mmCIF file of C-alpha atoms in Angstrom:
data_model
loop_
_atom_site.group_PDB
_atom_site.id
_atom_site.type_symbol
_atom_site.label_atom_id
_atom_site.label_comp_id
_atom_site.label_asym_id
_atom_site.label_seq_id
_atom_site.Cartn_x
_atom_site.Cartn_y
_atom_site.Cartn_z
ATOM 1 C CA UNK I 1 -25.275 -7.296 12.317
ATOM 2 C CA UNK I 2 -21.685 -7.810 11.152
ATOM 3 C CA UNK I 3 -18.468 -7.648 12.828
ATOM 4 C CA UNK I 4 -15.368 -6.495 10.461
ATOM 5 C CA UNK I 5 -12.253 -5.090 11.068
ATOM 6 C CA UNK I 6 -10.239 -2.790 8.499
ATOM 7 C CA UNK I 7 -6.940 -0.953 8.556
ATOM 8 C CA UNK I 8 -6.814 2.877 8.293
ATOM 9 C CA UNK I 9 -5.642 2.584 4.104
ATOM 10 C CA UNK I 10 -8.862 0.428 3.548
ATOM 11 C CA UNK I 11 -11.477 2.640 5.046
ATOM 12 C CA UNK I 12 -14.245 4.582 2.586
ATOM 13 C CA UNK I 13 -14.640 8.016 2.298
ATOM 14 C CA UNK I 14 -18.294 7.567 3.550
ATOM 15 C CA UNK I 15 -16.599 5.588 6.870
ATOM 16 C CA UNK I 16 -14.262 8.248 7.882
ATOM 17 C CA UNK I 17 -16.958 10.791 7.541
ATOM 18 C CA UNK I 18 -19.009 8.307 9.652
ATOM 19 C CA UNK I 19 -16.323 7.423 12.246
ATOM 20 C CA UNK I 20 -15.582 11.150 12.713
ATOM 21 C CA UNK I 21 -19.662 12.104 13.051
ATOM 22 C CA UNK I 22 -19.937 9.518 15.845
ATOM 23 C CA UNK I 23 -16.696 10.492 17.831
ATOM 24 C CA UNK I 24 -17.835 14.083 17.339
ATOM 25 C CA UNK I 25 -14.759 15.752 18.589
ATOM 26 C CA UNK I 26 -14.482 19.290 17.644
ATOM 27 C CA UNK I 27 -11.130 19.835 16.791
ATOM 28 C CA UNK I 28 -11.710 16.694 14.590
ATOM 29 C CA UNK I 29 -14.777 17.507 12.651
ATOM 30 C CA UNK I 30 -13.287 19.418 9.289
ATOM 31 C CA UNK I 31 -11.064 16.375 9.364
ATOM 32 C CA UNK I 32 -10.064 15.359 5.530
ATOM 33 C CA UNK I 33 -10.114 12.126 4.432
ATOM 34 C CA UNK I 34 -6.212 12.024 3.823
ATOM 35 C CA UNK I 35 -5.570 13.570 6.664
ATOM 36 C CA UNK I 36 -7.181 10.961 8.964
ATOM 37 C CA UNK I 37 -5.422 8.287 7.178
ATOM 38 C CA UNK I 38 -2.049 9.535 7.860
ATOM 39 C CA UNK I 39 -3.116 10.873 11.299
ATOM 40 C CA UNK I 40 -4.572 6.895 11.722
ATOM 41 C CA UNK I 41 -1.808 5.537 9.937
ATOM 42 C CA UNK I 42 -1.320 3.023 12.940
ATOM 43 C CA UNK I 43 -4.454 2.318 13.818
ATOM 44 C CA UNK I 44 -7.086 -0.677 12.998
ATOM 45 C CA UNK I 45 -10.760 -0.016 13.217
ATOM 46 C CA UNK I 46 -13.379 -2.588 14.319
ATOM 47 C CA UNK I 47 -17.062 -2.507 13.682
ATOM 48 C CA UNK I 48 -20.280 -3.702 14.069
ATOM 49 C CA UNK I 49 -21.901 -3.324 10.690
ATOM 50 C CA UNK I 50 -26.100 -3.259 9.586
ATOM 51 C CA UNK I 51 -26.956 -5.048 6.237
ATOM 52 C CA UNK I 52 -26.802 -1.868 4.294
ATOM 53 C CA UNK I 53 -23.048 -1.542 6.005
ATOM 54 C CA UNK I 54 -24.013 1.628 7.910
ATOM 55 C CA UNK I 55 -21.769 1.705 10.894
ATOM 56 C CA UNK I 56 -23.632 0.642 13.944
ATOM 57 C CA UNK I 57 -20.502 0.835 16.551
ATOM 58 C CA UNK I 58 -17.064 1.672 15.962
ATOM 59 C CA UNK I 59 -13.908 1.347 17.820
ATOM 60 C CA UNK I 60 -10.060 2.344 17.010
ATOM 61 C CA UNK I 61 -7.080 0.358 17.841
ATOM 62 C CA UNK I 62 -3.687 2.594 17.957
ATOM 63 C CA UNK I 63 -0.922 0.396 17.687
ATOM 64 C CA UNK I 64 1.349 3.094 18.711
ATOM 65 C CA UNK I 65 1.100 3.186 22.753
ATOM 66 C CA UNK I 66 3.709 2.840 24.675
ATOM 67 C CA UNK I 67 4.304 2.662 28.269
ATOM 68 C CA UNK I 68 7.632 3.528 30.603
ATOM 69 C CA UNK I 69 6.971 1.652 33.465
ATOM 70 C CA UNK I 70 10.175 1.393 36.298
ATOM 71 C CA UNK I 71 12.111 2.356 33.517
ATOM 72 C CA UNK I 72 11.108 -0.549 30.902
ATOM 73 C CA UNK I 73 9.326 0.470 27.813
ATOM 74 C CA UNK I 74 6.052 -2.031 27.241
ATOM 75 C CA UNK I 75 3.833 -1.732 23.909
ATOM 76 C CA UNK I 76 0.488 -2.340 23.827
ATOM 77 C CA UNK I 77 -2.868 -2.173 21.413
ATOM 78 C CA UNK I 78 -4.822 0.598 23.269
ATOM 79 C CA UNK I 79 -8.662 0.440 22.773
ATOM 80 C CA UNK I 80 -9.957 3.659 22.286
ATOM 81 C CA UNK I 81 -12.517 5.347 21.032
ATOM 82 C CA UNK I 82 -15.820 3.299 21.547
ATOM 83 C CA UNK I 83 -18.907 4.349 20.315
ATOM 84 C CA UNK I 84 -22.194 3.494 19.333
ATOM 85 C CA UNK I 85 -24.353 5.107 16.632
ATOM 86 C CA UNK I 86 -27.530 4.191 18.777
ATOM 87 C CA UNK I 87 -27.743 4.235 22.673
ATOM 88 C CA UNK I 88 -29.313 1.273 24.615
ATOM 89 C CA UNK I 89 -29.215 -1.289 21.452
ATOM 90 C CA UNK I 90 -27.045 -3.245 22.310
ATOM 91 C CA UNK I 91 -24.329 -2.304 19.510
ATOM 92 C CA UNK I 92 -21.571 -1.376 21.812
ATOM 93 C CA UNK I 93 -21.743 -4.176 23.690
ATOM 94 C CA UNK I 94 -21.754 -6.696 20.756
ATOM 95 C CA UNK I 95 -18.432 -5.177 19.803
ATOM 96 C CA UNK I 96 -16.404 -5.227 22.996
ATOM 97 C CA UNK I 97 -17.880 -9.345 22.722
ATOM 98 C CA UNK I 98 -16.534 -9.863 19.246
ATOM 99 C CA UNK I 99 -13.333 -6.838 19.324
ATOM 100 C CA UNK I 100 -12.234 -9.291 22.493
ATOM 101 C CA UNK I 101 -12.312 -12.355 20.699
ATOM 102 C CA UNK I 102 -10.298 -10.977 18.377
ATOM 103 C CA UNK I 103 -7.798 -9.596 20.150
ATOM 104 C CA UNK I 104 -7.209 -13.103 22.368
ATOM 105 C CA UNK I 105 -7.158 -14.695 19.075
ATOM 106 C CA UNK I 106 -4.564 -12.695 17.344
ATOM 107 C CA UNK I 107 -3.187 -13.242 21.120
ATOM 108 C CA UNK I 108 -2.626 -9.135 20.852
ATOM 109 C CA UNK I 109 -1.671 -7.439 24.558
ATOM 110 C CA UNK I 110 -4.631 -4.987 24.346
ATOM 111 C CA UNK I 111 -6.178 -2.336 27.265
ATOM 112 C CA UNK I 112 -7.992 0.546 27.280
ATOM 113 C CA UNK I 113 -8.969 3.005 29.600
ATOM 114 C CA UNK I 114 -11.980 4.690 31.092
ATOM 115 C CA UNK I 115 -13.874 6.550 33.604
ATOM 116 C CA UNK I 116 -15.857 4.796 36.419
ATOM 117 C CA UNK I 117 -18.919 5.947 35.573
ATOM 118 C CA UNK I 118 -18.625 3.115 32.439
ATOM 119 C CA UNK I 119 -17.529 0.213 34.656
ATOM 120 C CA UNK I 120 -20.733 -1.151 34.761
ATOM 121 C CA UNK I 121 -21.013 -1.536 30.661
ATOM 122 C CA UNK I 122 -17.692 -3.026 30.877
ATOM 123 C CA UNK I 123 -18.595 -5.119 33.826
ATOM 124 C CA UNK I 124 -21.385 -6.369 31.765
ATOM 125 C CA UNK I 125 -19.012 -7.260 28.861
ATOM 126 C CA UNK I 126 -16.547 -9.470 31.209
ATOM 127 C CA UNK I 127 -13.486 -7.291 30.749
ATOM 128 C CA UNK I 128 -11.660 -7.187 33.219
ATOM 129 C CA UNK I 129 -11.178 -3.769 35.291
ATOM 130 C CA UNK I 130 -7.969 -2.488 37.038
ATOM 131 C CA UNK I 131 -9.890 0.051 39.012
ATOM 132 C CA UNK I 132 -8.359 3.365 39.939
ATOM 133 C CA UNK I 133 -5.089 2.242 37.986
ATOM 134 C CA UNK I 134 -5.511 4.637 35.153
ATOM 135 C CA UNK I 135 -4.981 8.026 36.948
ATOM 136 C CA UNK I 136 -1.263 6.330 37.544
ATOM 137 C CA UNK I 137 -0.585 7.127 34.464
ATOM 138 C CA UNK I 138 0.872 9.950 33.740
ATOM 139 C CA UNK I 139 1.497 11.685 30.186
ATOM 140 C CA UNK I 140 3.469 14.448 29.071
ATOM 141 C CA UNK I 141 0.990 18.133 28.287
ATOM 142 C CA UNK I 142 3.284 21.715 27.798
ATOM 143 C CA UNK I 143 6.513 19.842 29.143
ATOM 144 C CA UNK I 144 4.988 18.991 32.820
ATOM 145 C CA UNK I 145 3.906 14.993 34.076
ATOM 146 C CA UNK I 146 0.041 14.830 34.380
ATOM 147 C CA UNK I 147 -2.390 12.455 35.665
ATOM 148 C CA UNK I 148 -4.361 10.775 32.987
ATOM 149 C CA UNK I 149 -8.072 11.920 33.195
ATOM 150 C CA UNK I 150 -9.053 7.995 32.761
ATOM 151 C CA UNK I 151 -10.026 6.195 36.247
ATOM 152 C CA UNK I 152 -9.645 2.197 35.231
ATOM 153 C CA UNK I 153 -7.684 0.288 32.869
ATOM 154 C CA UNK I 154 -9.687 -1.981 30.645
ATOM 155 C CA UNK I 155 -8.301 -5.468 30.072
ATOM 156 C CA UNK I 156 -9.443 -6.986 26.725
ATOM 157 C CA UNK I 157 -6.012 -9.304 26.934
ATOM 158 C CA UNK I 158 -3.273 -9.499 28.325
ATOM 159 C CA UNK I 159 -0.821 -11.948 29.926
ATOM 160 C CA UNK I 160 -0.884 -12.713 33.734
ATOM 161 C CA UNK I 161 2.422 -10.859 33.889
ATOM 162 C CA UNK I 162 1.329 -7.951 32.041
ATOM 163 C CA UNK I 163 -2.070 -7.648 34.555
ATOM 164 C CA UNK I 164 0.108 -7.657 37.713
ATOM 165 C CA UNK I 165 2.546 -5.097 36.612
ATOM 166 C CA UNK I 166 0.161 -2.910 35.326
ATOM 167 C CA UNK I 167 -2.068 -3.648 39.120
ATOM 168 C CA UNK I 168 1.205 -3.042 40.773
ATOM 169 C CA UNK I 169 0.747 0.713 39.052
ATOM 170 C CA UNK I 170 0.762 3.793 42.209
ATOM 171 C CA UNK I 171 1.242 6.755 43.281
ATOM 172 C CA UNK I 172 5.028 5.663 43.924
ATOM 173 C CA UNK I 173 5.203 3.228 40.940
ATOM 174 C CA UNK I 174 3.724 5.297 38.216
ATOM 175 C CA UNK I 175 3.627 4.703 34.349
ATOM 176 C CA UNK I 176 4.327 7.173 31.759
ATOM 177 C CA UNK I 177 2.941 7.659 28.094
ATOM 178 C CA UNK I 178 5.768 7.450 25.739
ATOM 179 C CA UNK I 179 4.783 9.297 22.697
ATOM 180 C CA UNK I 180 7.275 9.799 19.715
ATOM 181 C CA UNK I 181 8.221 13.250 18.363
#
């Protein structure tokens, strides 16, 4: 297995294809090639690689997340998109192990997001959950504030002051997806 990391412009035709087989989102699936690259265009994938470099796991960074939180803008990297080509192999969790390294390295502010029912698989990796912290996010869908569907928020890294302001997140002291028009 090999760990490698490539920017949207650097990515094969035959990786896209793959990336977009393993997400397998719907409205995704006809997806061209140029099309993902400009739709990706600030993103950085990581994967775990086989010797023939068929993708074992893959996961997306988007580089373009921000949140409005008492009225202060914060960036992050937002980890998103996890998946493994093979259940129960271990794969996924090889690539949380090395994606964190990386990120702590590069010293990159990074979270994601999920639903409780993964805790334990991130448990398992040593990231660090905010439980419950997610839903206090809200983002903007047909011009009304919704609850995000996520349940936790994922700490690959992030500085002490970043992890108490985003545990000091409620129902009172919510956070809100910026997204740019």
């Amino acid at each position: 297995m090999k760990y490698q990391v490539k920017e949207t412009k650097d990515l094969t035709e035959n990786e896209i294809e793959h990336i977009l087989q393993l997400w397998d989102i719907s409205a995704w699936n006809n997806m061209r090639s140029a099309y993902f690259q400009t739709f990706f265009k600030d993103s950085e994938f990581h994967f775990i690689m086989d010797t023939d470099e068929n993708i074992l796991a893959v996961m997306r960074v988007n580089f373009d997340f921000t949140l409005k939180i008492a009225g202060t803008d914060y960036s992050f990297a937002e980890a998103v998109g996890l998946v493994s080509a093979h259940k129960k192999k271990g794969y996924g969790a090889a690539l949380v192990r090395h994606f964190k390294e990386n990120v702590i390295q590069r010293n990159l502010d990074t979270i994601g997001f999920c639903h409780s029912d993964l805790r334990h698989f991130y448990e398992k990796c040593l990231i660090e959950i905010l439980h419950d912290k997610a839903k206090m996010i809200k983002e903007s869908i047909n011009s009304e504030w919704v609850n995000s569907e996520d349940d936790d928020i994922l700490i690959f890294n992030a500085s002490k002051e970043t992890k108490e302001l985003l545990n000091q997140l409620s129902a009172q002291n919510n956070a809100y997806l910026i997204t740019k028009e």
